[in-house]
Short mmCIF file of C-alpha atoms in Angstrom, two decimals:
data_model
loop_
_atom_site.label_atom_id
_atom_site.label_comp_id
_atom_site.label_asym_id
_atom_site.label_seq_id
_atom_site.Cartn_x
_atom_site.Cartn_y
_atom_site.Cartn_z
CA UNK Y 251 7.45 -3.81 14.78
CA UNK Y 252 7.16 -7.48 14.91
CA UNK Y 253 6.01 -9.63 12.07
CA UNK Y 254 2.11 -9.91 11.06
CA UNK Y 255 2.59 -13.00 9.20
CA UNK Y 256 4.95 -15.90 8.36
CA UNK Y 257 5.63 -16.60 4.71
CA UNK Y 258 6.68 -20.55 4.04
CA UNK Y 259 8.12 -21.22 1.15
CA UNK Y 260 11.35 -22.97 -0.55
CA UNK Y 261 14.38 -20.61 0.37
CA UNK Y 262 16.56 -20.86 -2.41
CA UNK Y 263 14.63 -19.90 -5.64
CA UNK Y 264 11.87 -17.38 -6.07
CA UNK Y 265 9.26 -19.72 -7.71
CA UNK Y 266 5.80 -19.21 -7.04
CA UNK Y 267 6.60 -17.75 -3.39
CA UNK Y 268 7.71 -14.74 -5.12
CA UNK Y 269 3.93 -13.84 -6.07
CA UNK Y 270 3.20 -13.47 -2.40
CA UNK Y 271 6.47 -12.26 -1.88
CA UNK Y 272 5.83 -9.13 -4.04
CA UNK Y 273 2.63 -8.36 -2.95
CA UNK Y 274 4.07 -8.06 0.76
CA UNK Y 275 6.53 -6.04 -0.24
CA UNK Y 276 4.35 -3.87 -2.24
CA UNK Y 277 1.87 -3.19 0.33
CA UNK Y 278 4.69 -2.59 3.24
CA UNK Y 279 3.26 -5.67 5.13
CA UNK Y 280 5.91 -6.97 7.72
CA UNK Y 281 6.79 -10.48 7.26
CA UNK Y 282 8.79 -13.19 7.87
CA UNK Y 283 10.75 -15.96 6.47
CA UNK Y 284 11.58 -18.79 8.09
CA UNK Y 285 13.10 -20.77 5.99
CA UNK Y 286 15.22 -17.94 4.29
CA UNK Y 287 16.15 -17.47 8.47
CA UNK Y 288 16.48 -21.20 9.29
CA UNK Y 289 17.06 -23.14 6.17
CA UNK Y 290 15.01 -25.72 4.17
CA UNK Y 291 14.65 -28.04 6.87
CA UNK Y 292 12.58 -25.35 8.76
CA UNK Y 293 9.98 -25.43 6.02
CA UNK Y 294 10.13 -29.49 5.93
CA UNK Y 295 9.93 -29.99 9.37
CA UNK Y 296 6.58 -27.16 9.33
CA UNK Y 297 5.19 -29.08 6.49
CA UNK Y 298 5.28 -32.57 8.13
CA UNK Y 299 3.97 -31.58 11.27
CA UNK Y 300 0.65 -30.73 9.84
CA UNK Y 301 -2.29 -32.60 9.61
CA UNK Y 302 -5.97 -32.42 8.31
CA UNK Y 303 -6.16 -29.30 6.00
CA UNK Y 304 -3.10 -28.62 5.50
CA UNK Y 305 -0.96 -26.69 2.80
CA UNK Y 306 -0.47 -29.47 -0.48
CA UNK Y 307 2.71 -27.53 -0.99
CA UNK Y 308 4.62 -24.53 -0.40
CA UNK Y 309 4.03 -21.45 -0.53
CA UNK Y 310 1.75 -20.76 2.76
CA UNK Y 311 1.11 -17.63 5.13
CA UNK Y 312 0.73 -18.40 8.90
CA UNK Y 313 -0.29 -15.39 11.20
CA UNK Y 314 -0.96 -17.56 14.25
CA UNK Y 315 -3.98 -19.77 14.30
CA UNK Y 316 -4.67 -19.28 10.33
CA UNK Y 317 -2.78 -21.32 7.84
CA UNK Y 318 -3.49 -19.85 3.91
CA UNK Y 319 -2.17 -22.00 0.79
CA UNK Y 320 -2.30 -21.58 -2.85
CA UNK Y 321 -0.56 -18.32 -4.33
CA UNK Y 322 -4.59 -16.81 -5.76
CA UNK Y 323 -5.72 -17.55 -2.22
CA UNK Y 324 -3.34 -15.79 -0.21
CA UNK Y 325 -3.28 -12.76 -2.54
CA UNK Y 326 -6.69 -12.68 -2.35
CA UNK Y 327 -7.06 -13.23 1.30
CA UNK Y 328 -4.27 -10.64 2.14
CA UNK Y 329 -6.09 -8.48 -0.67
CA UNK Y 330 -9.46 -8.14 1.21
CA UNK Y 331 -7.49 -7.52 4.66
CA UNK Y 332 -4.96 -4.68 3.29
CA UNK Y 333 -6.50 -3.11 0.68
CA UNK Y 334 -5.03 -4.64 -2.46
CA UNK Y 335 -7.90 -6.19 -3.42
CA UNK Y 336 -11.36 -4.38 -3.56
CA UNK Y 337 -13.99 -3.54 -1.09
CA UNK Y 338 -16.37 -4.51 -3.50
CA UNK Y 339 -17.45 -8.43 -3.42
CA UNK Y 340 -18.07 -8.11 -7.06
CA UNK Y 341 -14.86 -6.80 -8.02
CA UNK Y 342 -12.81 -8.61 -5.55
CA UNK Y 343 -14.49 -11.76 -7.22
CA UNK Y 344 -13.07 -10.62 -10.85
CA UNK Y 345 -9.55 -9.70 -9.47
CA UNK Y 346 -9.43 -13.36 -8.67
CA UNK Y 347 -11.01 -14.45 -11.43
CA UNK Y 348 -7.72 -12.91 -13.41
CA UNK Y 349 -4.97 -14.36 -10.48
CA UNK Y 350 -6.47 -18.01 -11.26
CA UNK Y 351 -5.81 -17.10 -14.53
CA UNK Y 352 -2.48 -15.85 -14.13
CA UNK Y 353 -2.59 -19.60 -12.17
CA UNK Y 354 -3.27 -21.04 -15.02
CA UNK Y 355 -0.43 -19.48 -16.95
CA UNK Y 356 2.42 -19.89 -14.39
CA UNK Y 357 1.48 -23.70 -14.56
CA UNK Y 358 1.88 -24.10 -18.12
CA UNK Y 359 5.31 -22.38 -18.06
CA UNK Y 360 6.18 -24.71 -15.55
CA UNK Y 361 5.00 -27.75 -18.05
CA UNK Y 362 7.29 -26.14 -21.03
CA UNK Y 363 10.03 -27.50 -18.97
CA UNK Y 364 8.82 -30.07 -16.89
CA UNK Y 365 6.11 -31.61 -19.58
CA UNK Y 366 6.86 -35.16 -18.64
CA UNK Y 367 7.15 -34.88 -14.85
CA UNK Y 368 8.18 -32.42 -12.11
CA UNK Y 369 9.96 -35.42 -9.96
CA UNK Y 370 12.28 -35.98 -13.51
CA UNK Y 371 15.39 -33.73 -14.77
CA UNK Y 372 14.70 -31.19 -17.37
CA UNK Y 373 17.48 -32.83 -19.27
CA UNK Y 374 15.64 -36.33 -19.24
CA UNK Y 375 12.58 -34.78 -21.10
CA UNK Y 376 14.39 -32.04 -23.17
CA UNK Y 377 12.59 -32.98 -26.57
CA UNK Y 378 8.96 -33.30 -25.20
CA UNK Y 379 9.97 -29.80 -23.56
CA UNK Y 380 11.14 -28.29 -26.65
CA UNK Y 381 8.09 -29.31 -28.35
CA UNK Y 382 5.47 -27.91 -25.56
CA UNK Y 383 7.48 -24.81 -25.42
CA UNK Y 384 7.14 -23.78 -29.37
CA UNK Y 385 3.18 -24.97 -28.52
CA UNK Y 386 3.41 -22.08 -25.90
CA UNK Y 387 5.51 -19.37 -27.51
CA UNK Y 388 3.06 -19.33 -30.31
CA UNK Y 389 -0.39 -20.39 -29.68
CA UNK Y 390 -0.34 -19.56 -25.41
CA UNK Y 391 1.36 -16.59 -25.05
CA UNK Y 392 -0.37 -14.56 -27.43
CA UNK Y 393 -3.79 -16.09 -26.28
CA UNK Y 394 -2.79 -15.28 -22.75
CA UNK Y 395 -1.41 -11.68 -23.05
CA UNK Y 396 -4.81 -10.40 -25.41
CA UNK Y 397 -6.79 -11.63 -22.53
CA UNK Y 398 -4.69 -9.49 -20.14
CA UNK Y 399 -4.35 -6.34 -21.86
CA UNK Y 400 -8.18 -6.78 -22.42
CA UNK Y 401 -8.45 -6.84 -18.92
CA UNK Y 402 -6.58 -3.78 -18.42
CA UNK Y 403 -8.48 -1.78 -21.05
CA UNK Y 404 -11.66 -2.01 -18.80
CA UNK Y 405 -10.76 1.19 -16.68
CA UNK Y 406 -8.67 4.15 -17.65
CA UNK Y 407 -5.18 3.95 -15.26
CA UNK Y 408 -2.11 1.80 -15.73
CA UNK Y 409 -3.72 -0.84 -13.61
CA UNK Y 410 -6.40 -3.67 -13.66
CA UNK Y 411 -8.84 -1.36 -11.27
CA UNK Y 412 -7.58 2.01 -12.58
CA UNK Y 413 -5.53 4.21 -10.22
CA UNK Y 414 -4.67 1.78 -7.27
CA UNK Y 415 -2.77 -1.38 -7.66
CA UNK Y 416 -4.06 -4.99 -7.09
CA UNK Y 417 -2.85 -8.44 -6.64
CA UNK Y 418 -3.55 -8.51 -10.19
CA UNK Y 419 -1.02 -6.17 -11.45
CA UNK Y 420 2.12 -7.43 -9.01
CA UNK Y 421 1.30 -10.63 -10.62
CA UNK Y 422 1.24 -9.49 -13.88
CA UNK Y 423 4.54 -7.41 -13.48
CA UNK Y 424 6.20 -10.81 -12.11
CA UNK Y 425 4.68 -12.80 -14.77
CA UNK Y 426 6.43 -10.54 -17.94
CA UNK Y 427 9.72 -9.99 -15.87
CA UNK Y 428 9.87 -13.99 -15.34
CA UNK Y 429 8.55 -14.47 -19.58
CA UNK Y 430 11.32 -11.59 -20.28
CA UNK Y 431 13.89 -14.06 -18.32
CA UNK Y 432 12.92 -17.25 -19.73
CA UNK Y 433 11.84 -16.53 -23.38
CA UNK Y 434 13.10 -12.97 -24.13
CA UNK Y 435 13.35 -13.53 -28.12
CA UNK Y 436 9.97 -14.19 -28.25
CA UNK Y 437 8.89 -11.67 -25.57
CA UNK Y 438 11.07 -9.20 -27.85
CA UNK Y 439 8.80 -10.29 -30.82
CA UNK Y 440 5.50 -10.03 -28.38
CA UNK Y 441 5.97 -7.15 -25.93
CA UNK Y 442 5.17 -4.01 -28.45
CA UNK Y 443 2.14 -5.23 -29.40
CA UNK Y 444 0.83 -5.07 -25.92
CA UNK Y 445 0.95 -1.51 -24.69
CA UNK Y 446 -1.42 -1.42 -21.34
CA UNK Y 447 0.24 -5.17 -20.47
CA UNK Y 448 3.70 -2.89 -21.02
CA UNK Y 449 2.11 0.56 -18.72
CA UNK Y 450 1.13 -1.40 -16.12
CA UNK Y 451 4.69 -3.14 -15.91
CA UNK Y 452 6.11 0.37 -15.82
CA UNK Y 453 4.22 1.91 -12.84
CA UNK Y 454 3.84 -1.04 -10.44
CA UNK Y 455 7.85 -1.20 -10.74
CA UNK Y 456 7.45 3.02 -10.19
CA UNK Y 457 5.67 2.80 -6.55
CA UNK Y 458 7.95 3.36 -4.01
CA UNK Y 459 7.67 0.07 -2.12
CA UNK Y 460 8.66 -1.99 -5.01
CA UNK Y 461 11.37 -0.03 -6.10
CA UNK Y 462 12.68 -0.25 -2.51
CA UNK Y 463 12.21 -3.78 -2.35
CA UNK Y 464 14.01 -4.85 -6.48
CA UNK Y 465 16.94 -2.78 -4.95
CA UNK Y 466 17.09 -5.24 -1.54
CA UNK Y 467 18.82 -8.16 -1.29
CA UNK Y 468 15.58 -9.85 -0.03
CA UNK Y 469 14.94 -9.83 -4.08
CA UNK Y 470 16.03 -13.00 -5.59
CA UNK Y 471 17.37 -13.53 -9.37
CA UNK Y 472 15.51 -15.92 -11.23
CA UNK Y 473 17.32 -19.63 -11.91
CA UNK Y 474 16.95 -22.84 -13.31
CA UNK Y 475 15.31 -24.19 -10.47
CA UNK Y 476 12.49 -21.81 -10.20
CA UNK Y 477 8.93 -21.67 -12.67
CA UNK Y 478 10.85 -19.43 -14.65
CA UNK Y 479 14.23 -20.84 -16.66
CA UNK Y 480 16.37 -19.42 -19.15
CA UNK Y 481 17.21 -22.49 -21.35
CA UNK Y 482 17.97 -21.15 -25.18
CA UNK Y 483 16.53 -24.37 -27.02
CA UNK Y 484 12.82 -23.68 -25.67
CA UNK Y 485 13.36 -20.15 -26.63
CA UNK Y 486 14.18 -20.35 -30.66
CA UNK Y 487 13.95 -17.52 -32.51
CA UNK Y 488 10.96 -16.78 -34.34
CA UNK Y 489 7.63 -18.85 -32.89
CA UNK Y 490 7.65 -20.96 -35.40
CA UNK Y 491 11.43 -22.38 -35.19
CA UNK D 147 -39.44 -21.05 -11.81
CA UNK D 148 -37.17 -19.47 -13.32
CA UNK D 149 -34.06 -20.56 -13.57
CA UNK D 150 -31.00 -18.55 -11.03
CA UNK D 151 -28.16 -19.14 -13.55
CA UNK D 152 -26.65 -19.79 -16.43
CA UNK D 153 -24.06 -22.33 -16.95
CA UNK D 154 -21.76 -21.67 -19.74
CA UNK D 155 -19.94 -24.95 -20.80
CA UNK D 156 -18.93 -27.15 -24.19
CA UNK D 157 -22.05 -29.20 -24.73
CA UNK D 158 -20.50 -32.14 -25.99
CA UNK D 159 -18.28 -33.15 -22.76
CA UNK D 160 -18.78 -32.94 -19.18
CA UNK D 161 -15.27 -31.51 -18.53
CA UNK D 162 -14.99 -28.82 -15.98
CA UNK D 163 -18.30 -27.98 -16.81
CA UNK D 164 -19.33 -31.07 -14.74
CA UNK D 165 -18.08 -29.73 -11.15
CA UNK D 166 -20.25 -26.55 -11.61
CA UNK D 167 -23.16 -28.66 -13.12
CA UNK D 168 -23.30 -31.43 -10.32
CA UNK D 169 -22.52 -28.72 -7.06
CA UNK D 170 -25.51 -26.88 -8.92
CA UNK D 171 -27.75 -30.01 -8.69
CA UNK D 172 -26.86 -31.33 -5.27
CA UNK D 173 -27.86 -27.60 -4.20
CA UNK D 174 -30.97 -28.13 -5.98
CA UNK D 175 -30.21 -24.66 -7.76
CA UNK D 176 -32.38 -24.01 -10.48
CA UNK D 177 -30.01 -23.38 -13.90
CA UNK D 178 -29.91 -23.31 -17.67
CA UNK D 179 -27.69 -24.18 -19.90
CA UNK D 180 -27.53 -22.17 -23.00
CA UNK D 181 -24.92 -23.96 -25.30
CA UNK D 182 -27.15 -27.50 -24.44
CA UNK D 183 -30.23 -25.96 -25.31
CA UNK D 184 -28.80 -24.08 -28.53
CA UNK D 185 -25.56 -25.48 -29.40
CA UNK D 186 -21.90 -24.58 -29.41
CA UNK D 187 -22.43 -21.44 -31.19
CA UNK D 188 -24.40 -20.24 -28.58
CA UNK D 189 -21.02 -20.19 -26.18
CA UNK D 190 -18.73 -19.04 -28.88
CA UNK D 191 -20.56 -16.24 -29.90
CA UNK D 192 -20.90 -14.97 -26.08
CA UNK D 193 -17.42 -15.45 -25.32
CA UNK D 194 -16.59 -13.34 -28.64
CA UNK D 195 -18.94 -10.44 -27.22
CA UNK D 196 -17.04 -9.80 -23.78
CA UNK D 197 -14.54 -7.58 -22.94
CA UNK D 198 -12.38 -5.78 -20.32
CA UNK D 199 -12.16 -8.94 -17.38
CA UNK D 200 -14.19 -11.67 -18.91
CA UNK D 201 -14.04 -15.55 -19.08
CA UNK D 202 -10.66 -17.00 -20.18
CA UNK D 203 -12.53 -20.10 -21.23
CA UNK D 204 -15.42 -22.06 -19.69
CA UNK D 205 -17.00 -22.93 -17.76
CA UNK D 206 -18.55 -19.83 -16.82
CA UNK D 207 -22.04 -18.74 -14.60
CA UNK D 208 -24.14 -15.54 -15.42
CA UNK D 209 -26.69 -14.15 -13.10
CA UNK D 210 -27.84 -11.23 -15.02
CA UNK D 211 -25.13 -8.68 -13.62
CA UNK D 212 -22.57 -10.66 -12.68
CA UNK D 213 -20.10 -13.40 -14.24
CA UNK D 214 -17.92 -15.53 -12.45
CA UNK D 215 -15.35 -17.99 -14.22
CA UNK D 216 -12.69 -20.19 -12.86
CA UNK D 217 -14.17 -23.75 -11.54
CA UNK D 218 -12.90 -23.28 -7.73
CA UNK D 219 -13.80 -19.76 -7.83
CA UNK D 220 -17.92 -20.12 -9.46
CA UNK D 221 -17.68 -22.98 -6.55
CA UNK D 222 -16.78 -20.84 -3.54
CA UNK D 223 -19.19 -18.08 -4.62
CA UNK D 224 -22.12 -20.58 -5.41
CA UNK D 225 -21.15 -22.13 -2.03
CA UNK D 226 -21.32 -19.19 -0.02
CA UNK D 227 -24.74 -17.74 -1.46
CA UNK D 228 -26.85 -21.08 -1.32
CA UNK D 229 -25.12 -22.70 2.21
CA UNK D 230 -22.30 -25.79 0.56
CA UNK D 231 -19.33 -23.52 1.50
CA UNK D 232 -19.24 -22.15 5.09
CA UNK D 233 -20.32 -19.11 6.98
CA UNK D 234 -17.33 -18.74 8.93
CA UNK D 235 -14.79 -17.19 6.61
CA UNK D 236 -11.52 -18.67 7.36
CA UNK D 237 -13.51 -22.40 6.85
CA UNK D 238 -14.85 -20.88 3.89
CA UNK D 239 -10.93 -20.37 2.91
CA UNK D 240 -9.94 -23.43 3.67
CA UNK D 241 -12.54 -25.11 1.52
CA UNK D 242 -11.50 -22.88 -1.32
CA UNK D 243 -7.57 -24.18 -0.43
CA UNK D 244 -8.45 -27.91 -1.27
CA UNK D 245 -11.26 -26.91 -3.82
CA UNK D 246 -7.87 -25.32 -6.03
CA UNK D 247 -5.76 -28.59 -4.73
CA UNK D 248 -8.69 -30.32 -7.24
CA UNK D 249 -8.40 -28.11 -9.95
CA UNK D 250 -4.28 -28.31 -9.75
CA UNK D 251 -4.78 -32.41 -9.97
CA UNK D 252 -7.59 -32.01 -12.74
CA UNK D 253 -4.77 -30.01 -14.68
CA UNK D 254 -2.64 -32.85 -13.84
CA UNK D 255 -5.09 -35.52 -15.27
CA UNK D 256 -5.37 -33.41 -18.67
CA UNK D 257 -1.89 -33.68 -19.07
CA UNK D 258 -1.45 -37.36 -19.03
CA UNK D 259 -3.00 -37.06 -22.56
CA UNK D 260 -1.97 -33.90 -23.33
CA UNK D 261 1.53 -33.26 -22.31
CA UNK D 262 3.15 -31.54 -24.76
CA UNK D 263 -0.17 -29.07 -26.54
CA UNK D 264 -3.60 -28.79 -25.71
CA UNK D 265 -4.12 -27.78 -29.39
CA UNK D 266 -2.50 -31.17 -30.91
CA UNK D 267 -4.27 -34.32 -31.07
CA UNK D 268 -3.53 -36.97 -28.61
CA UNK D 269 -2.30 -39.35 -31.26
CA UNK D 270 0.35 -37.19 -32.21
CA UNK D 271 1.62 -36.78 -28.61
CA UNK D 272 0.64 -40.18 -27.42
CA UNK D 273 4.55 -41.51 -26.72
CA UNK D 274 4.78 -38.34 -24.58
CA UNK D 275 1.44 -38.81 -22.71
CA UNK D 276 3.00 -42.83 -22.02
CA UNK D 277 5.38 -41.38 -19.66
CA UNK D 278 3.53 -38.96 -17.74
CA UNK D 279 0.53 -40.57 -16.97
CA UNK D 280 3.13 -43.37 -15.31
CA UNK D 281 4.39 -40.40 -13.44
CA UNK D 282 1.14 -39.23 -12.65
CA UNK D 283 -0.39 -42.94 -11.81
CA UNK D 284 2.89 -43.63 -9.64
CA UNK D 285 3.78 -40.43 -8.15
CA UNK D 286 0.90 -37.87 -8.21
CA UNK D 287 -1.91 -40.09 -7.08
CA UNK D 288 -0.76 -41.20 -4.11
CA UNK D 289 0.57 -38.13 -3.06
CA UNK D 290 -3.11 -36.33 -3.45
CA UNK D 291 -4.93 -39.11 -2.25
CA UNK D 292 -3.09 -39.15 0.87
CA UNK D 293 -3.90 -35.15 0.93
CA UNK D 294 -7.16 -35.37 0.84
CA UNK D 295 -7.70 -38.55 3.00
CA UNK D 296 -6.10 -36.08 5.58
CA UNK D 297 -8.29 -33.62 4.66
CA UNK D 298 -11.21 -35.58 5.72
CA UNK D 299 -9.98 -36.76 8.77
CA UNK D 300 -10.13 -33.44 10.47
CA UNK D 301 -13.44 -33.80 11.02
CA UNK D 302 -15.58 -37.06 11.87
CA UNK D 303 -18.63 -37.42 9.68
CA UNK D 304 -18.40 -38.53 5.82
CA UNK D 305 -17.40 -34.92 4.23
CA UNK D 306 -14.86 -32.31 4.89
CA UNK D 307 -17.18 -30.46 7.58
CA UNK D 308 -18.54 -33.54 9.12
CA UNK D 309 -21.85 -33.79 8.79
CA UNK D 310 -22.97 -31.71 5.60
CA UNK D 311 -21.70 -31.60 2.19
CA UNK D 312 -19.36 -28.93 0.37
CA UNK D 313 -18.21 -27.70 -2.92
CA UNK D 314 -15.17 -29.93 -1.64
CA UNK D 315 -17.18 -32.97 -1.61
CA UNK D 316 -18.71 -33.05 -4.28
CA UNK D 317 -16.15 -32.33 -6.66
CA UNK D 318 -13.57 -35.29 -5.13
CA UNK D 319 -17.19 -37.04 -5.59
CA UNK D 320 -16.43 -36.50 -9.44
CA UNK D 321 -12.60 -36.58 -9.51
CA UNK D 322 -13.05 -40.00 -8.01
CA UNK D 323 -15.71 -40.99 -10.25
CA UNK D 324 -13.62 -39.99 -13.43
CA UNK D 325 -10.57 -41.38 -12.19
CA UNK D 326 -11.97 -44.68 -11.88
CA UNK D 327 -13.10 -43.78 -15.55
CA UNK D 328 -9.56 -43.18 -17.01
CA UNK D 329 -7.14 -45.09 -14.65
CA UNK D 330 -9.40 -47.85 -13.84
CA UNK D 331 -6.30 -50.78 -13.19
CA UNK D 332 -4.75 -48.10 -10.95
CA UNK D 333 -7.94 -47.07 -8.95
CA UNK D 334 -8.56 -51.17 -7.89
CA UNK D 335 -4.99 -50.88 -6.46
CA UNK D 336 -5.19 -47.58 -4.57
CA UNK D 337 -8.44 -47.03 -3.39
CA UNK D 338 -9.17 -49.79 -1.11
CA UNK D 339 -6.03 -47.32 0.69
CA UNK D 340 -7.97 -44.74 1.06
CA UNK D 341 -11.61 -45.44 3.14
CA UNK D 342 -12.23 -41.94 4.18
CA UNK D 343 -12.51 -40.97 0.36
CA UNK D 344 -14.48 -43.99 -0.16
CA UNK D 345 -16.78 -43.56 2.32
CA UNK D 346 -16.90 -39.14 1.36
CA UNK D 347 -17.80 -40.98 -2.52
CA UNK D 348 -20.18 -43.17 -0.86
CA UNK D 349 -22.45 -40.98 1.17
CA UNK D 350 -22.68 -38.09 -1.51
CA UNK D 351 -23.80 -40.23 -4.22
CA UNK D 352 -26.39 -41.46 -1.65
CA UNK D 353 -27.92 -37.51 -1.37
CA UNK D 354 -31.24 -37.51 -2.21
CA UNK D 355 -30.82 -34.77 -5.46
CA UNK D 356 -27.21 -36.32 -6.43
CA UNK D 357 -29.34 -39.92 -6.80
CA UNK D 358 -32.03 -37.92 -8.95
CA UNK D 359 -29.40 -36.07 -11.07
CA UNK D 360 -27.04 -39.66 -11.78
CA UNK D 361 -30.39 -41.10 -13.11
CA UNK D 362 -31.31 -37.86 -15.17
CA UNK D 363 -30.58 -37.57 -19.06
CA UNK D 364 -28.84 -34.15 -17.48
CA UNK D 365 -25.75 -36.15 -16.59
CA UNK D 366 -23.36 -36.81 -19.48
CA UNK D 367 -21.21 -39.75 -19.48
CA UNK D 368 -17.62 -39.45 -19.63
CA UNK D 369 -16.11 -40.10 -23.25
CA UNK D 370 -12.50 -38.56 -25.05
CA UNK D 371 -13.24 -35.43 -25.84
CA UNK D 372 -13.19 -34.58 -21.71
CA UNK D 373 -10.50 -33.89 -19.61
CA UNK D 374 -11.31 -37.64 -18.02
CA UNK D 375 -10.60 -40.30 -20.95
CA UNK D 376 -9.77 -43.90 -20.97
CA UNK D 377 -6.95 -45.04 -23.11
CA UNK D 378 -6.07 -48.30 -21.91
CA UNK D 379 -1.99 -47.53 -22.64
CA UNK D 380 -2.21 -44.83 -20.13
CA UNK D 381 -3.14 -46.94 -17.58
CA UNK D 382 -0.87 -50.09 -17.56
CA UNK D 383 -1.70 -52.90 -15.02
CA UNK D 384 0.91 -51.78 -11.60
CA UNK D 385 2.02 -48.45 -11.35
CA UNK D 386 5.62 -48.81 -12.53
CA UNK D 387 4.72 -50.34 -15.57
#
């Protein structure tokens, strides 16, 4: 069966390509990867031949004439075409209402260790990073996850819209596997006190696609260069050390 | 008449509020605004009575049943119900692609005076905020300037689609207008770069209910509390300096 869509995105760390990346899997959609085929040059050499409206950066999903960018926009537009987002306008509308949150999240873990600026080494702004990573760990995270699990308390089922999943809950499952990664003392401090955030972790990892696709080598690890780092000083024990 | 919507926002600032408020008025969409007609106790005490998938923060717009937050996302489904998005979907998509290209540089822009915590004060994080707003002056603004100059070329005509305006337009309307606002030493040297933006700036302050509205008492000037401020030290005369 040849490929429905092309996914574009940096080859070597899993990043925010990995949302889309999930959801594929998850919903058995055949893809490619060019630049996980071809090498980073592939992607450069896609990016620079575009003009107009064009992707701002990676990740993007070709299937022919249409060009998607921005990780809520593609889930959302692959959503509404394979049934992993809703039928309903109204409830499609709040699923994405939740992924630009989850947005909004992934870029401030991004900031905890790139506060400064994303074109500058992490070692070159290690103090402002330890500083906007103890603002996270204790006044964002816990913000973040009670808006979450008060999103999943709105229908009975481990997930967002009850019995099926959404983009919603692959996200969410990526999102606490990457904050397990980066910060697990405090997620160790965090996790018990959110039990539908932890249910709906359990049984997206459960369905059959995703449990094919964690054992595959097209999973990648997490590492330093990706959204989500493991660097022990933002990471202190406690939130308030 | 009675009023369509409400707009949820701080009344104090025009923040992110502002994008909803001024698409609103170009659409000549009638609205209220609850927490500007009753203060901020007004918004705080709705936010405190949702639950399940509610607003994250503001801004936020209520018609009766429904609530949408998220400024790209209230934009694309304002746009598509009253005629500034599109009617072909995948346009439609594509407007939605730069609209969260503005909301990713708006982000941007509030960290240049908050990089390390939204919840500190800026004096406290000012030596911090000196170094990435001359990343974000040198590095950043060229780099989304020269997106969306190419985003405006696809088509010939003063906005994104040519002829008429979009949610697109009108909010690089307002990211230009507070940029010149904050950064006002770097605007004079990049703008006179960029004549497609100009001339998209140009010919929607020019529409007939955007003129009414930047006369009206309804429009709030920028000041420090907003996600646009002006402190002088974060925009140094050249970009390296």
């Amino acid at each position: 069966m040849s490929a429905l869509y092309d996914l574009w995105y940096w080859p070597s760390i899993p990043g925010r390509g990995e949302f889309v990346r999930l959801a594929l899997e998850a919903a058995g959609i055949i893809y490619r990867e060019p630049a996980r085929e071809n090498g980073v040059d592939a992607l450069l050499g896609d990016m620079e031949n575009r003009h107009g409206i064009r992707p701002y950066a990676p990740p993007y999903v070709t299937n022919g004439a249409e060009t998607v960018a921005q990780v809520a926009l593609i889930l959302d537009w692959l959503g509404r075409r394979h049934g992993f987002a809703s039928e309903d306008a109204a409830v499609a509308t709040q699923l994405m209402q939740l992924q630009l949150t989850v947005t909004d999240i992934v870029a401030e873990i991004h900031d905890t260790h790139h506060p400064i600026s994303t074109g500058a080494y992490y070692a070159d702004q290690k103090d402002a990073a330890k500083k906007a990573a103890l603002s996270f760990r204790s006044e964002r995270m816990p913000k973040y996850f009670d808006y979450f699990e008060d999103a999943l308390s709105a229908r009975s089922g481990p997930f967002v819209l009850g019995a099926g999943w959404s983009h919603v809950d692959s996200s969410l499952w990526l999102l606490m596997e990457g904050l397990d990664y980066a910060f697990p003392n405090r997620m160790a401090e965090l996790a018990p006190d959110y039990p539908r955030l932890a249910a709906c972790r359990h049984a997206f990892a459960k369905l059959d696609n995703v449990a094919a696709y964690l054992r595959s080598d097209r999973r990648m690890p997490f590492n330093e260069d990706g959204i989500f780092r493991h660097y022990p000083e933002l990471d202190s024990k406690g939130s308030d050390a």
